[in-house]
Short mmCIF file of C-alpha atoms in Angstrom, two decimals:
data_model
loop_
_atom_site.label_atom_id
_atom_site.label_comp_id
_atom_site.label_asym_id
_atom_site.label_seq_id
_atom_site.Cartn_x
_atom_site.Cartn_y
_atom_site.Cartn_z
CA MET A 1 -1.36 119.03 27.76
CA THR A 2 -1.89 115.94 29.66
CA GLU A 3 -0.85 115.99 33.29
CA THR A 4 0.21 112.78 35.06
CA TYR A 5 -0.27 112.35 38.70
CA VAL A 6 1.23 109.13 40.39
CA ILE A 7 -0.24 108.19 43.94
CA PRO A 8 2.66 107.00 45.82
CA ASP A 9 0.80 104.84 48.11
CA PRO A 10 -2.86 104.69 46.81
CA ARG A 11 -3.66 102.06 49.80
CA LYS A 12 -2.69 104.51 52.39
CA THR A 13 -4.66 107.25 50.64
CA LEU A 14 -7.72 104.99 49.88
CA LYS A 15 -7.76 103.49 53.65
CA ASN A 16 -9.46 107.06 55.19
CA LEU A 17 -11.70 107.76 52.23
CA LEU A 18 -13.26 104.14 51.91
CA SER A 19 -15.49 101.89 54.03
CA THR A 20 -13.65 98.46 55.02
CA GLU A 21 -15.28 96.45 52.38
CA VAL A 22 -14.78 98.97 49.53
CA TYR A 23 -11.27 99.42 50.45
CA ASP A 24 -10.92 95.80 50.57
CA GLY A 25 -12.28 95.71 47.15
CA PHE A 26 -10.09 98.33 45.92
CA ALA A 27 -6.78 97.02 47.63
CA SER A 28 -7.49 93.57 46.09
CA ALA A 29 -7.79 94.80 42.50
CA LEU A 30 -4.26 96.48 43.24
CA ASP A 31 -2.83 93.25 44.60
CA ASP A 32 -4.06 91.50 41.26
CA ARG A 33 -2.78 94.09 38.83
CA GLU A 34 0.63 94.39 40.66
CA ALA A 35 0.83 90.60 40.66
CA LYS A 36 0.57 90.70 37.02
CA GLY A 37 2.83 93.59 36.40
CA GLU A 38 0.17 95.63 34.99
CA THR A 39 -0.55 99.47 35.28
CA VAL A 40 -3.41 101.35 34.86
CA GLN A 41 -3.08 104.77 32.74
CA SER A 42 -6.35 106.76 33.12
CA SER A 43 -7.35 110.71 32.35
CA PHE A 44 -10.40 112.28 33.70
CA ILE A 45 -11.86 114.38 31.41
CA GLY A 46 -14.95 115.67 33.32
CA ILE A 47 -18.72 115.25 34.68
CA ASP A 48 -21.34 115.71 32.52
CA LYS A 49 -24.29 114.93 34.82
CA SER A 50 -24.74 114.00 38.57
CA ASP A 51 -27.90 113.56 40.46
CA ILE A 52 -28.73 112.58 43.97
CA ILE A 53 -30.90 109.34 43.60
CA ALA A 54 -31.48 108.45 47.31
CA ALA A 55 -30.40 110.18 50.73
CA GLU A 56 -31.26 108.47 53.97
CA MET A 57 -30.67 108.11 57.65
CA ARG A 58 -29.69 105.13 59.28
CA ASP A 59 -29.53 105.45 63.22
CA THR A 60 -26.67 108.38 62.87
CA ASP A 61 -25.66 107.52 59.84
CA ALA A 62 -26.36 109.95 56.81
CA LEU A 63 -26.37 108.14 53.48
CA VAL A 64 -26.15 109.99 49.99
CA THR A 65 -26.16 108.17 46.74
CA ILE A 66 -25.05 109.93 43.69
CA ARG A 67 -25.23 108.83 39.84
CA VAL A 68 -22.39 110.24 37.94
CA VAL A 69 -22.19 110.52 34.19
CA SER A 70 -18.59 111.14 33.40
CA GLN A 71 -15.80 110.94 30.54
CA LEU A 72 -12.68 108.90 30.95
CA ILE A 73 -9.76 107.63 28.91
CA SER A 74 -8.23 104.67 30.31
CA ALA A 75 -6.09 101.68 29.35
CA THR A 76 -4.73 98.64 31.12
CA ARG A 77 -0.99 97.78 30.21
CA ASP A 78 1.12 94.67 30.39
CA LYS A 79 4.28 94.63 32.14
CA ASP A 80 5.74 95.26 28.55
CA GLY A 81 3.56 98.32 28.28
CA ASN A 82 0.99 96.60 25.52
CA VAL A 83 -2.35 97.54 26.06
CA VAL A 84 -4.63 94.61 27.47
CA ASP A 85 -7.80 96.51 28.18
CA GLY A 86 -9.20 99.52 27.36
CA ASP A 87 -7.80 102.21 24.62
CA PRO A 88 -5.45 105.06 25.88
CA GLU A 89 -7.09 107.18 23.01
CA ALA A 90 -11.09 106.76 23.22
CA VAL A 91 -13.10 109.04 25.48
CA VAL A 92 -15.36 106.62 27.28
CA GLU A 93 -18.65 107.82 28.85
CA VAL A 94 -18.83 105.97 32.29
CA LYS A 95 -22.01 105.81 34.15
CA ASP A 96 -21.40 105.16 38.16
CA VAL A 97 -23.97 105.19 41.25
CA TRP A 98 -21.47 105.77 44.41
CA THR A 99 -23.01 105.81 47.97
CA PHE A 100 -21.18 107.79 50.65
CA SER A 101 -21.90 107.92 54.34
CA ARG A 102 -21.20 110.02 57.42
CA ASP A 103 -21.83 109.57 61.08
CA THR A 104 -23.53 112.67 62.01
CA ARG A 105 -22.51 112.47 65.36
CA SER A 106 -18.62 112.56 64.42
CA ARG A 107 -16.56 115.82 64.07
CA ASP A 108 -14.70 114.38 61.33
CA PRO A 109 -16.69 116.28 58.48
CA ASN A 110 -15.58 113.77 55.62
CA TRP A 111 -17.87 111.53 53.74
CA ARG A 112 -16.73 107.73 53.04
CA LEU A 113 -17.49 105.89 50.15
CA VAL A 114 -19.60 103.03 51.23
CA ALA A 115 -20.78 101.34 47.99
CA THR A 116 -19.78 101.63 44.26
CA GLU A 117 -21.89 100.24 41.40
CA SER A 118 -21.30 100.44 37.54
CA GLU A 119 -24.60 101.14 35.11
CA ASP A 120 -22.87 100.16 32.21
#
């Protein structure tokens, strides 16, 4: 059984989790999709492997870069429900590199996503 989760306001959720630069990229993609009347249907299957590939301090900011290999089903549909990208039935291996940052002086324990890159 597949569960469907709808994030009511993804911009609000993302704003606190992403750096300004990464947020702007995500928001721009959401705006573009909404203008076209497109929706994305994604099912996260799982993570096959994750490795820390870099860690460093820049002044008081700790940065950790992680390579993640995951399994995902994803399809983009147009306003009429037709698939315009991806495949709603196919599991695809996705290789991403994500960098997270946290100000070590902050009382906030959360890390922010500051860079993303696809290896595919």
